[in-house]
Amino acid sequence: MGFSTDAIHVGQEPDPLTGSIVAPIYQTSTYVIEQMGKSSGYDYARTNHPNRKALERTVAKLERGHAAYVFSSGMAAIDSVFRLLRPGDHMVLSQAVYGGVYRLSTQFLVQFGLEFSYVDTSKLDEVEAAVKPNTKMIYLETPTNPTMFVTDIAAVSAFAHEKKITVVVDNTFLSPYLQQPLALGADMVVHSMTKYLNGHSDCTGGAVIVNTQAHADAIYFLQRSVGAGLAPMDCFLVSRGIKTLAVRMDRHDSNGMAIAKFLEAHKKVKRTIYPGLSSHAQHELAKRQQRGFGGMISFDLGSVEAATTLLNHVKLCSLAESLGGVETLISHPPSMTHASVPADVRERIGITPGLVRLSVGIEDVEDLIADLDQALAKI
Ligand SMILES: Cc1ncc(COP(=O)(O)O)c(C=O)c1O
């Protein structure tokens, strides 16, 4: 079946008991065992529940994976993947990863004997140079948040597999509709489902999608042992959101392209970073490995003062963290999502003081452009 059909029907079957077209929310912590040794397959909601199982089937199908596990946030999902490492292991990561990933690794996991190297993964030679005999995992964000560097997933995976290194891709910015990392050779995919998969900014959630039974067993062990699996109501909300993923992503993509072109042509904007523009350094790669370019755009206004003026004058775009919802959000990565990245590191990797990030929603694009235009005029 096609992607949209899968998104609406896999894991989204009508309730067999009543025929309800939308499966009910199983808001319960425990399940009565009919007789000793005879259970429904569910015993306790931390371990599993029907809404979680349904969503995991949908997400695994859309990413073309062997299995998926859903968590209470993107960070909980990413943490479970990082816990596959053991003291003494080394990981290579994209240098401009989401700030929370940087914080988790540099401020917490290093205390458990793990080593992390941050490199520009859009350059294969930098990845190769960073790999050591104890490297067990390469963690890619592509495009990176918020610098929009694109990494060649197939090339990194081919290199990594020769060395028996696991490749993990954070696919949050594009969703499985626009990019399928497992098909390109990656071993695992993670998502902040808070973003495009949910799409309506009404819950947090995360997912890990795996390609082997060994990884499935390891992630499920962590999910049920640690207890950060996604709750029934939140699973319901993400399942509801996923039904419209394809049509939403098409609109995010077309609005994103129109706004990127508007920004690139605007004299107050110093630089527009969007993989869909031919001026983007990895435009050809993005065209090859992605089905579209999505709704994430970063642009540099040259100074924190100019960025502040814009952010204080937008009316339709909301100044807020997060991304991937139907409504357009605008943010200042250096002081918001990436505040936990030290200033010198931010400057080195391109998170400049005047950088602004847009998560373009699915409103009428003329209204969004008019709003940005009037706010840019205030600079
Ligand atoms: C690319 C990316 N990955 C992971 C995360 C973390 O997800 P969550 O906020 O759901 O924990 C975020 C959050 O903004 C993100 O942008």
mmCIF file of C-alpha atoms and ligand atoms in Angstrom:
data_model
loop_
_atom_site.group_PDB
_atom_site.id
_atom_site.type_symbol
_atom_site.label_atom_id
_atom_site.label_comp_id
_atom_site.label_asym_id
_atom_site.label_seq_id
_atom_site.Cartn_x
_atom_site.Cartn_y
_atom_site.Cartn_z
ATOM 1 C CA MET A 1 0.000 0.000 0.000
ATOM 2 C CA GLY A 2 1.022 3.625 -0.420
ATOM 3 C CA PHE A 3 2.316 5.826 2.392
ATOM 4 C CA SER A 4 -0.961 7.712 2.996
ATOM 5 C CA THR A 5 -2.977 4.480 3.060
ATOM 6 C CA ASP A 6 -0.567 2.948 5.576
ATOM 7 C CA ALA A 7 -0.688 6.115 7.707
ATOM 8 C CA ILE A 8 -4.472 5.903 7.923
ATOM 9 C CA HIS A 9 -4.958 2.126 8.210
ATOM 10 C CA VAL A 10 -1.933 0.325 9.712
ATOM 11 C CA GLY A 11 -2.344 0.211 13.495
ATOM 12 C CA GLN A 12 -5.487 2.325 12.992
ATOM 13 C CA GLU A 13 -8.004 -0.509 12.519
ATOM 14 C CA PRO A 14 -11.570 -0.097 13.863
ATOM 15 C CA ASP A 15 -12.181 -1.426 17.378
ATOM 16 C CA PRO A 16 -13.124 -5.132 17.006
ATOM 17 C CA LEU A 17 -15.472 -5.023 20.028
ATOM 18 C CA THR A 18 -17.730 -2.144 18.950
ATOM 19 C CA GLY A 19 -16.777 -1.207 15.390
ATOM 20 C CA SER A 20 -15.741 2.266 16.553
ATOM 21 C CA ILE A 21 -13.759 3.663 13.588
ATOM 22 C CA VAL A 22 -11.321 5.249 16.033
ATOM 23 C CA ALA A 23 -9.851 2.836 18.559
ATOM 24 C CA PRO A 24 -10.690 3.719 22.184
ATOM 25 C CA ILE A 25 -8.173 5.119 24.646
ATOM 26 C CA TYR A 26 -7.306 2.374 27.123
ATOM 27 C CA GLN A 27 -6.928 4.681 30.130
ATOM 28 C CA THR A 28 -6.017 1.989 32.641
ATOM 29 C CA SER A 29 -2.906 1.044 34.555
ATOM 30 C CA THR A 30 -3.544 -2.682 34.860
ATOM 31 C CA TYR A 31 -5.326 -5.548 33.126
ATOM 32 C CA VAL A 32 -7.322 -8.284 34.853
ATOM 33 C CA ILE A 33 -5.973 -11.753 34.222
ATOM 34 C CA GLU A 34 -8.896 -14.051 33.460
ATOM 35 C CA GLN A 35 -7.250 -17.124 34.949
ATOM 36 C CA MET A 36 -3.728 -17.959 36.035
ATOM 37 C CA GLY A 37 -1.727 -18.476 32.863
ATOM 38 C CA LYS A 38 -4.467 -16.992 30.614
ATOM 39 C CA SER A 39 -3.932 -13.293 29.847
ATOM 40 C CA SER A 40 -5.108 -10.922 27.117
ATOM 41 C CA GLY A 41 -1.494 -10.180 26.199
ATOM 42 C CA TYR A 42 -1.522 -7.041 28.357
ATOM 43 C CA ASP A 43 -0.779 -7.008 32.068
ATOM 44 C CA TYR A 44 0.470 -3.564 33.132
ATOM 45 C CA ALA A 45 0.544 -0.255 31.271
ATOM 46 C CA ARG A 46 4.242 0.495 31.833
ATOM 47 C CA THR A 47 5.064 -2.727 29.990
ATOM 48 C CA ASN A 48 2.595 -2.227 27.162
ATOM 49 C CA HIS A 49 -0.936 -1.184 26.288
ATOM 50 C CA PRO A 50 -3.119 -1.349 23.152
ATOM 51 C CA ASN A 51 -2.746 2.328 22.163
ATOM 52 C CA ARG A 52 1.049 2.069 22.349
ATOM 53 C CA LYS A 53 1.130 -1.181 20.419
ATOM 54 C CA ALA A 54 -1.078 0.311 17.692
ATOM 55 C CA LEU A 55 1.060 3.447 17.326
ATOM 56 C CA GLU A 56 4.250 1.382 17.268
ATOM 57 C CA ARG A 57 2.862 -0.672 14.379
ATOM 58 C CA THR A 58 2.037 2.508 12.441
ATOM 59 C CA VAL A 59 5.418 4.127 13.022
ATOM 60 C CA ALA A 60 7.366 0.943 12.162
ATOM 61 C CA LYS A 61 5.409 0.649 8.924
ATOM 62 C CA LEU A 62 5.921 4.285 7.881
ATOM 63 C CA GLU A 63 9.686 4.119 8.504
ATOM 64 C CA ARG A 64 9.793 0.691 6.813
ATOM 65 C CA GLY A 65 11.382 -0.745 9.967
ATOM 66 C CA HIS A 66 11.243 -4.121 11.696
ATOM 67 C CA ALA A 67 9.773 -2.680 14.917
ATOM 68 C CA ALA A 68 9.186 0.632 16.699
ATOM 69 C CA TYR A 69 9.002 1.683 20.343
ATOM 70 C CA VAL A 70 7.387 4.909 21.488
ATOM 71 C CA PHE A 71 8.429 7.009 24.456
ATOM 72 C CA SER A 72 7.213 9.949 26.521
ATOM 73 C CA SER A 73 9.415 12.392 24.563
ATOM 74 C CA GLY A 74 12.018 12.519 21.832
ATOM 75 C CA MET A 75 14.718 12.808 24.497
ATOM 76 C CA ALA A 76 13.468 9.653 26.270
ATOM 77 C CA ALA A 77 13.684 7.809 22.933
ATOM 78 C CA ILE A 78 17.197 9.137 22.225
ATOM 79 C CA ASP A 79 18.316 8.319 25.772
ATOM 80 C CA SER A 80 17.244 4.702 25.319
ATOM 81 C CA VAL A 81 19.375 4.457 22.162
ATOM 82 C CA PHE A 82 22.398 5.996 23.915
ATOM 83 C CA ARG A 83 21.978 3.443 26.730
ATOM 84 C CA LEU A 84 22.891 0.696 24.262
ATOM 85 C CA LEU A 85 26.498 1.885 24.724
ATOM 86 C CA ARG A 86 28.725 0.591 27.517
ATOM 87 C CA PRO A 87 31.480 2.348 29.527
ATOM 88 C CA GLY A 88 34.491 2.899 27.272
ATOM 89 C CA ASP A 89 32.396 3.132 24.091
ATOM 90 C CA HIS A 90 32.697 6.117 21.767
ATOM 91 C CA MET A 91 30.063 7.838 19.643
ATOM 92 C CA VAL A 92 30.430 10.257 16.715
ATOM 93 C CA LEU A 93 27.622 12.811 16.425
ATOM 94 C CA SER A 94 26.621 15.605 14.066
ATOM 95 C CA GLN A 95 28.080 18.778 15.525
ATOM 96 C CA ALA A 96 24.883 20.801 15.478
ATOM 97 C CA VAL A 97 22.553 18.288 17.112
ATOM 98 C CA TYR A 98 19.479 19.393 19.039
ATOM 99 C CA GLY A 99 20.629 21.175 22.227
ATOM 100 C CA GLY A 100 19.031 18.566 24.494
ATOM 101 C CA VAL A 101 21.125 15.813 22.901
ATOM 102 C CA TYR A 102 24.245 17.910 23.428
ATOM 103 C CA ARG A 103 23.283 18.468 27.082
ATOM 104 C CA LEU A 104 22.463 14.778 27.718
ATOM 105 C CA SER A 105 25.778 13.603 26.280
ATOM 106 C CA THR A 106 28.226 16.300 27.487
ATOM 107 C CA GLN A 107 26.734 16.954 30.915
ATOM 108 C CA PHE A 108 25.385 13.555 31.932
ATOM 109 C CA LEU A 109 26.393 10.464 29.954
ATOM 110 C CA VAL A 110 30.110 11.333 30.038
ATOM 111 C CA GLN A 111 29.907 10.589 33.773
ATOM 112 C CA PHE A 112 29.259 6.933 32.868
ATOM 113 C CA GLY A 113 32.449 6.515 30.869
ATOM 114 C CA LEU A 114 31.004 7.220 27.412
ATOM 115 C CA GLU A 115 32.950 9.344 24.930
ATOM 116 C CA PHE A 116 31.430 11.682 22.352
ATOM 117 C CA SER A 117 32.933 13.471 19.336
ATOM 118 C CA TYR A 118 31.014 16.174 17.471
ATOM 119 C CA VAL A 119 31.949 16.636 13.828
ATOM 120 C CA ASP A 120 30.494 18.099 10.667
ATOM 121 C CA THR A 121 28.928 14.847 9.443
ATOM 122 C CA SER A 122 28.065 16.460 6.110
ATOM 123 C CA LYS A 123 31.789 15.862 5.376
ATOM 124 C CA LEU A 124 32.492 12.122 5.191
ATOM 125 C CA ASP A 125 36.225 12.629 5.758
ATOM 126 C CA GLU A 126 35.475 14.309 9.114
ATOM 127 C CA VAL A 127 33.385 11.294 10.143
ATOM 128 C CA GLU A 128 36.124 8.894 9.050
ATOM 129 C CA ALA A 129 38.788 10.877 10.932
ATOM 130 C CA ALA A 130 36.715 10.903 14.143
ATOM 131 C CA VAL A 131 36.184 7.137 14.257
ATOM 132 C CA LYS A 132 38.331 5.259 16.791
ATOM 133 C CA PRO A 133 38.722 1.569 17.621
ATOM 134 C CA ASN A 134 36.085 1.956 20.385
ATOM 135 C CA THR A 135 33.510 3.793 18.191
ATOM 136 C CA LYS A 136 30.217 1.899 18.417
ATOM 137 C CA MET A 137 27.688 4.376 17.103
ATOM 138 C CA ILE A 138 27.346 7.259 14.643
ATOM 139 C CA TYR A 139 24.436 9.572 15.400
ATOM 140 C CA LEU A 140 23.249 11.794 12.573
ATOM 141 C CA GLU A 141 20.801 14.608 12.540
ATOM 142 C CA THR A 142 19.993 15.428 8.937
ATOM 143 C CA PRO A 143 19.126 18.171 8.329
ATOM 144 C CA THR A 144 20.729 19.459 11.535
ATOM 145 C CA ASN A 145 18.830 21.594 13.998
ATOM 146 C CA PRO A 146 19.096 24.575 13.367
ATOM 147 C CA THR A 147 21.978 24.860 10.879
ATOM 148 C CA MET A 148 20.329 22.651 8.230
ATOM 149 C CA PHE A 149 23.472 20.734 7.218
ATOM 150 C CA VAL A 150 22.579 17.606 5.239
ATOM 151 C CA THR A 151 24.509 14.362 5.740
ATOM 152 C CA ASP A 152 24.796 11.604 3.139
ATOM 153 C CA ILE A 153 23.120 8.755 5.067
ATOM 154 C CA ALA A 154 24.009 6.071 2.500
ATOM 155 C CA ALA A 155 27.694 7.045 2.384
ATOM 156 C CA VAL A 156 28.080 7.217 6.175
ATOM 157 C CA SER A 157 26.220 3.910 6.598
ATOM 158 C CA ALA A 158 28.395 2.117 4.020
ATOM 159 C CA PHE A 159 31.543 3.338 5.770
ATOM 160 C CA ALA A 160 30.193 2.544 9.267
ATOM 161 C CA HIS A 161 29.069 -0.971 8.414
ATOM 162 C CA GLU A 162 32.555 -1.929 7.240
ATOM 163 C CA LYS A 163 33.636 -1.150 10.790
ATOM 164 C CA LYS A 164 30.552 -2.732 12.447
ATOM 165 C CA ILE A 165 29.400 0.665 13.741
ATOM 166 C CA THR A 166 25.658 1.264 14.262
ATOM 167 C CA VAL A 167 24.184 4.278 12.441
ATOM 168 C CA VAL A 168 21.286 6.152 14.047
ATOM 169 C CA VAL A 169 19.424 8.985 12.295
ATOM 170 C CA ASP A 170 17.214 11.596 13.932
ATOM 171 C CA ASN A 171 14.500 11.977 11.285
ATOM 172 C CA THR A 172 12.440 14.553 13.203
ATOM 173 C CA PHE A 173 12.895 17.443 10.747
ATOM 174 C CA LEU A 174 11.574 15.578 7.718
ATOM 175 C CA SER A 175 9.335 12.737 8.978
ATOM 176 C CA PRO A 176 9.195 9.371 7.171
ATOM 177 C CA TYR A 177 7.121 10.994 4.443
ATOM 178 C CA LEU A 178 10.077 13.045 3.222
ATOM 179 C CA GLN A 179 13.021 10.818 4.201
ATOM 180 C CA GLN A 180 13.432 7.126 5.038
ATOM 181 C CA PRO A 181 16.870 6.586 6.614
ATOM 182 C CA LEU A 182 16.535 2.790 7.009
ATOM 183 C CA ALA A 183 16.077 2.420 3.255
ATOM 184 C CA LEU A 184 19.293 4.435 2.834
ATOM 185 C CA GLY A 185 21.249 2.027 5.059
ATOM 186 C CA ALA A 186 20.850 3.380 8.608
ATOM 187 C CA ASP A 187 20.277 0.874 11.425
ATOM 188 C CA MET A 188 17.958 2.882 13.651
ATOM 189 C CA VAL A 189 15.807 5.987 13.400
ATOM 190 C CA VAL A 190 14.694 8.250 16.232
ATOM 191 C CA HIS A 191 11.959 10.856 16.267
ATOM 192 C CA SER A 192 10.680 13.574 18.433
ATOM 193 C CA MET A 193 7.037 12.697 17.684
ATOM 194 C CA THR A 194 6.205 15.948 19.472
ATOM 195 C CA LYS A 195 6.857 17.495 16.067
ATOM 196 C CA TYR A 196 5.563 16.431 12.630
ATOM 197 C CA LEU A 197 4.245 12.971 13.563
ATOM 198 C CA ASN A 198 1.837 14.452 16.090
ATOM 199 C CA GLY A 199 1.607 17.646 14.058
ATOM 200 C CA HIS A 200 -0.844 19.487 16.345
ATOM 201 C CA SER A 201 1.428 20.619 19.213
ATOM 202 C CA ASP A 202 -0.710 18.884 21.832
ATOM 203 C CA CYS A 203 1.613 16.301 23.401
ATOM 204 C CA THR A 204 5.247 15.245 23.573
ATOM 205 C CA GLY A 205 6.426 11.861 22.325
ATOM 206 C CA GLY A 206 9.402 10.040 20.894
ATOM 207 C CA ALA A 207 10.075 6.932 18.824
ATOM 208 C CA VAL A 208 12.892 4.511 18.116
ATOM 209 C CA ILE A 209 12.569 2.452 14.935
ATOM 210 C CA VAL A 210 14.877 -0.553 14.561
ATOM 211 C CA ASN A 211 15.792 -2.947 11.799
ATOM 212 C CA THR A 212 16.880 -6.055 13.726
ATOM 213 C CA GLN A 213 15.368 -8.257 16.420
ATOM 214 C CA ALA A 214 18.471 -7.752 18.582
ATOM 215 C CA HIS A 215 17.917 -3.984 18.624
ATOM 216 C CA ALA A 216 14.166 -4.505 19.131
ATOM 217 C CA ASP A 217 14.804 -6.674 22.201
ATOM 218 C CA ALA A 218 17.307 -4.194 23.654
ATOM 219 C CA ILE A 219 15.060 -1.143 23.200
ATOM 220 C CA TYR A 220 11.941 -2.924 24.463
ATOM 221 C CA PHE A 221 13.869 -4.070 27.531
ATOM 222 C CA LEU A 222 14.693 -0.427 28.300
ATOM 223 C CA GLN A 223 11.185 0.803 27.535
ATOM 224 C CA ARG A 224 9.523 -1.565 29.993
ATOM 225 C CA SER A 225 12.295 -1.432 32.610
ATOM 226 C CA VAL A 226 12.734 2.344 32.750
ATOM 227 C CA GLY A 227 9.060 3.227 32.313
ATOM 228 C CA ALA A 228 9.307 6.104 29.835
ATOM 229 C CA GLY A 229 6.913 4.502 27.332
ATOM 230 C CA LEU A 230 4.226 6.770 25.884
ATOM 231 C CA ALA A 231 0.912 6.957 27.809
ATOM 232 C CA PRO A 232 -2.444 5.910 26.235
ATOM 233 C CA MET A 233 -3.887 9.400 25.701
ATOM 234 C CA ASP A 234 -0.668 10.659 24.107
ATOM 235 C CA CYS A 235 -0.447 7.580 21.853
ATOM 236 C CA PHE A 236 -4.019 8.315 20.771
ATOM 237 C CA LEU A 237 -3.098 11.921 19.937
ATOM 238 C CA VAL A 238 -0.059 10.934 17.859
ATOM 239 C CA SER A 239 -2.027 8.188 16.058
ATOM 240 C CA ARG A 240 -4.696 10.769 15.233
ATOM 241 C CA GLY A 241 -2.043 13.203 13.953
ATOM 242 C CA ILE A 242 -0.279 10.629 11.775
ATOM 243 C CA LYS A 243 -3.406 10.070 9.675
ATOM 244 C CA THR A 244 -2.836 13.451 7.987
ATOM 245 C CA LEU A 245 0.972 13.343 7.924
ATOM 246 C CA ALA A 246 1.287 13.104 4.126
ATOM 247 C CA VAL A 247 -1.025 16.020 3.319
ATOM 248 C CA ARG A 248 0.460 18.153 6.079
ATOM 249 C CA MET A 249 4.023 17.474 4.904
ATOM 250 C CA ASP A 250 3.139 18.408 1.310
ATOM 251 C CA ARG A 251 1.844 21.763 2.573
ATOM 252 C CA HIS A 252 4.798 22.314 4.949
ATOM 253 C CA ASP A 253 7.048 21.615 1.977
ATOM 254 C CA SER A 254 5.373 24.009 -0.484
ATOM 255 C CA ASN A 255 4.981 26.771 2.134
ATOM 256 C CA GLY A 256 8.614 26.212 3.201
ATOM 257 C CA MET A 257 9.909 26.663 -0.333
ATOM 258 C CA ALA A 258 7.858 29.826 -0.923
ATOM 259 C CA ILE A 259 9.027 31.418 2.323
ATOM 260 C CA ALA A 260 12.664 30.402 1.788
ATOM 261 C CA LYS A 261 12.600 32.125 -1.618
ATOM 262 C CA PHE A 262 10.989 35.226 -0.079
ATOM 263 C CA LEU A 263 13.631 35.401 2.674
ATOM 264 C CA GLU A 264 16.526 34.781 0.285
ATOM 265 C CA ALA A 265 15.416 37.730 -1.846
ATOM 266 C CA HIS A 266 14.868 40.084 1.136
ATOM 267 C CA LYS A 267 17.563 42.732 1.661
ATOM 268 C CA LYS A 268 17.391 42.590 5.494
ATOM 269 C CA VAL A 269 18.204 38.854 5.482
ATOM 270 C CA LYS A 270 21.946 38.108 5.360
ATOM 271 C CA ARG A 271 21.645 34.386 4.676
ATOM 272 C CA THR A 272 18.822 31.894 4.236
ATOM 273 C CA ILE A 273 19.566 28.242 4.972
ATOM 274 C CA TYR A 274 17.087 25.830 3.392
ATOM 275 C CA PRO A 275 18.152 22.620 1.620
ATOM 276 C CA GLY A 276 15.563 23.277 -1.097
ATOM 277 C CA LEU A 277 17.413 26.380 -2.317
ATOM 278 C CA SER A 278 20.091 25.881 -4.973
ATOM 279 C CA SER A 279 22.346 28.125 -2.820
ATOM 280 C CA HIS A 280 22.403 25.448 -0.076
ATOM 281 C CA ALA A 281 25.757 23.636 0.090
ATOM 282 C CA GLN A 282 24.153 20.174 0.017
ATOM 283 C CA HIS A 283 21.202 20.973 -2.251
ATOM 284 C CA GLU A 284 22.008 18.160 -4.716
ATOM 285 C CA LEU A 285 22.369 15.603 -1.903
ATOM 286 C CA ALA A 286 19.104 16.770 -0.318
ATOM 287 C CA LYS A 287 17.341 16.382 -3.682
ATOM 288 C CA ARG A 288 18.706 12.849 -3.951
ATOM 289 C CA GLN A 289 18.046 11.493 -0.469
ATOM 290 C CA GLN A 290 14.881 13.409 0.485
ATOM 291 C CA ARG A 291 11.466 13.383 -1.134
ATOM 292 C CA GLY A 292 11.032 17.091 -0.330
ATOM 293 C CA PHE A 293 12.607 19.793 1.820
ATOM 294 C CA GLY A 294 10.004 20.338 4.526
ATOM 295 C CA GLY A 295 9.088 23.340 6.592
ATOM 296 C CA MET A 296 12.248 24.122 8.566
ATOM 297 C CA ILE A 297 14.195 27.235 7.575
ATOM 298 C CA SER A 298 16.970 29.103 9.362
ATOM 299 C CA PHE A 299 18.043 32.611 8.436
ATOM 300 C CA ASP A 300 20.601 35.055 9.714
ATOM 301 C CA LEU A 301 19.718 38.690 10.359
ATOM 302 C CA GLY A 302 23.301 39.660 11.244
ATOM 303 C CA SER A 303 22.837 40.592 14.908
ATOM 304 C CA VAL A 304 20.925 39.650 18.026
ATOM 305 C CA GLU A 305 19.295 43.107 17.946
ATOM 306 C CA ALA A 306 17.880 42.558 14.454
ATOM 307 C CA ALA A 307 16.669 39.068 15.432
ATOM 308 C CA THR A 308 15.019 40.460 18.585
ATOM 309 C CA THR A 309 13.227 43.179 16.602
ATOM 310 C CA LEU A 310 11.837 40.614 14.167
ATOM 311 C CA LEU A 311 10.766 38.208 16.913
ATOM 312 C CA ASN A 312 9.029 40.990 18.845
ATOM 313 C CA HIS A 313 7.063 42.182 15.820
ATOM 314 C CA VAL A 314 5.726 39.003 14.212
ATOM 315 C CA LYS A 315 2.000 38.608 14.805
ATOM 316 C CA LEU A 316 0.893 35.448 13.002
ATOM 317 C CA CYS A 317 4.127 33.502 13.616
ATOM 318 C CA SER A 318 4.317 32.539 17.308
ATOM 319 C CA LEU A 319 7.556 32.974 19.227
ATOM 320 C CA ALA A 320 7.970 29.514 20.766
ATOM 321 C CA GLU A 321 10.228 26.488 21.107
ATOM 322 C CA SER A 322 9.288 23.309 19.195
ATOM 323 C CA LEU A 323 8.388 22.767 15.574
ATOM 324 C CA GLY A 324 6.383 20.600 13.224
ATOM 325 C CA GLY A 325 2.869 21.721 14.182
ATOM 326 C CA VAL A 326 0.216 23.098 11.862
ATOM 327 C CA GLU A 327 0.880 26.602 13.201
ATOM 328 C CA THR A 328 4.021 28.554 12.270
ATOM 329 C CA LEU A 329 6.533 28.886 15.098
ATOM 330 C CA ILE A 330 9.542 31.164 15.124
ATOM 331 C CA SER A 331 12.471 30.956 17.524
ATOM 332 C CA HIS A 332 15.948 32.212 18.352
ATOM 333 C CA PRO A 333 18.132 29.062 18.656
ATOM 334 C CA PRO A 334 21.119 30.697 20.453
ATOM 335 C CA SER A 335 18.946 31.760 23.408
ATOM 336 C CA MET A 336 16.245 29.080 23.222
ATOM 337 C CA THR A 337 16.696 25.510 21.868
ATOM 338 C CA HIS A 338 20.513 25.698 21.847
ATOM 339 C CA ALA A 339 21.129 27.784 24.978
ATOM 340 C CA SER A 340 22.805 24.762 26.634
ATOM 341 C CA VAL A 341 25.471 24.690 23.882
ATOM 342 C CA PRO A 342 28.436 26.880 25.023
ATOM 343 C CA ALA A 343 28.694 30.228 23.173
ATOM 344 C CA ASP A 344 32.071 29.441 21.543
ATOM 345 C CA VAL A 345 30.767 26.097 20.241
ATOM 346 C CA ARG A 346 27.603 27.790 18.943
ATOM 347 C CA GLU A 347 29.643 30.393 17.056
ATOM 348 C CA ARG A 348 31.981 27.734 15.589
ATOM 349 C CA ILE A 349 29.151 25.555 14.252
ATOM 350 C CA GLY A 350 27.131 28.416 12.786
ATOM 351 C CA ILE A 351 24.523 29.130 15.467
ATOM 352 C CA THR A 352 25.212 32.852 15.172
ATOM 353 C CA PRO A 353 23.622 35.544 17.409
ATOM 354 C CA GLY A 354 21.367 36.739 14.579
ATOM 355 C CA LEU A 355 20.098 33.273 13.635
ATOM 356 C CA VAL A 356 16.336 32.786 13.547
ATOM 357 C CA ARG A 357 14.589 29.442 12.987
ATOM 358 C CA LEU A 358 11.188 29.110 11.369
ATOM 359 C CA SER A 359 8.950 26.074 11.574
ATOM 360 C CA VAL A 360 6.648 26.923 8.706
ATOM 361 C CA GLY A 361 3.093 25.786 9.362
ATOM 362 C CA ILE A 362 0.273 25.014 6.967
ATOM 363 C CA GLU A 363 -1.499 28.389 7.041
ATOM 364 C CA ASP A 364 -2.045 30.376 3.836
ATOM 365 C CA VAL A 365 1.465 31.202 2.692
ATOM 366 C CA GLU A 366 0.581 34.780 1.610
ATOM 367 C CA ASP A 367 -0.459 35.552 5.202
ATOM 368 C CA LEU A 368 2.828 34.186 6.563
ATOM 369 C CA ILE A 369 4.880 36.166 4.048
ATOM 370 C CA ALA A 370 2.936 39.364 4.839
ATOM 371 C CA ASP A 371 3.604 38.845 8.562
ATOM 372 C CA LEU A 372 7.345 38.272 8.070
ATOM 373 C CA ASP A 373 7.510 41.224 5.651
ATOM 374 C CA GLN A 374 5.961 43.702 8.122
ATOM 375 C CA ALA A 375 8.233 42.446 10.954
ATOM 376 C CA LEU A 376 11.377 42.623 8.771
ATOM 377 C CA ALA A 377 10.441 46.225 7.896
ATOM 378 C CA LYS A 378 10.823 47.111 11.613
ATOM 379 C CA ILE A 379 14.542 46.213 11.560
HETATM 380 C C1 LIG B 1 15.688 17.305 16.019
HETATM 381 C C2 LIG B 1 15.191 17.056 17.405
HETATM 382 N N1 LIG B 1 15.434 15.869 17.988
HETATM 383 C C3 LIG B 1 15.004 15.599 19.240
HETATM 384 C C4 LIG B 1 14.315 16.531 19.989
HETATM 385 C C5 LIG B 1 13.857 16.196 21.385
HETATM 386 O O1 LIG B 1 12.497 15.877 21.387
HETATM 387 P P1 LIG B 1 11.487 16.149 22.613
HETATM 388 O O2 LIG B 1 11.422 17.616 22.828
HETATM 389 O O3 LIG B 1 10.214 15.525 22.154
HETATM 390 O O4 LIG B 1 12.067 15.454 23.798
HETATM 391 C C6 LIG B 1 14.025 17.769 19.416
HETATM 392 C C7 LIG B 1 13.283 18.783 20.196
HETATM 393 O O5 LIG B 1 13.124 19.906 19.799
HETATM 394 C C8 LIG B 1 14.484 18.038 18.097
HETATM 395 O O6 LIG B 1 14.259 19.230 17.511
#
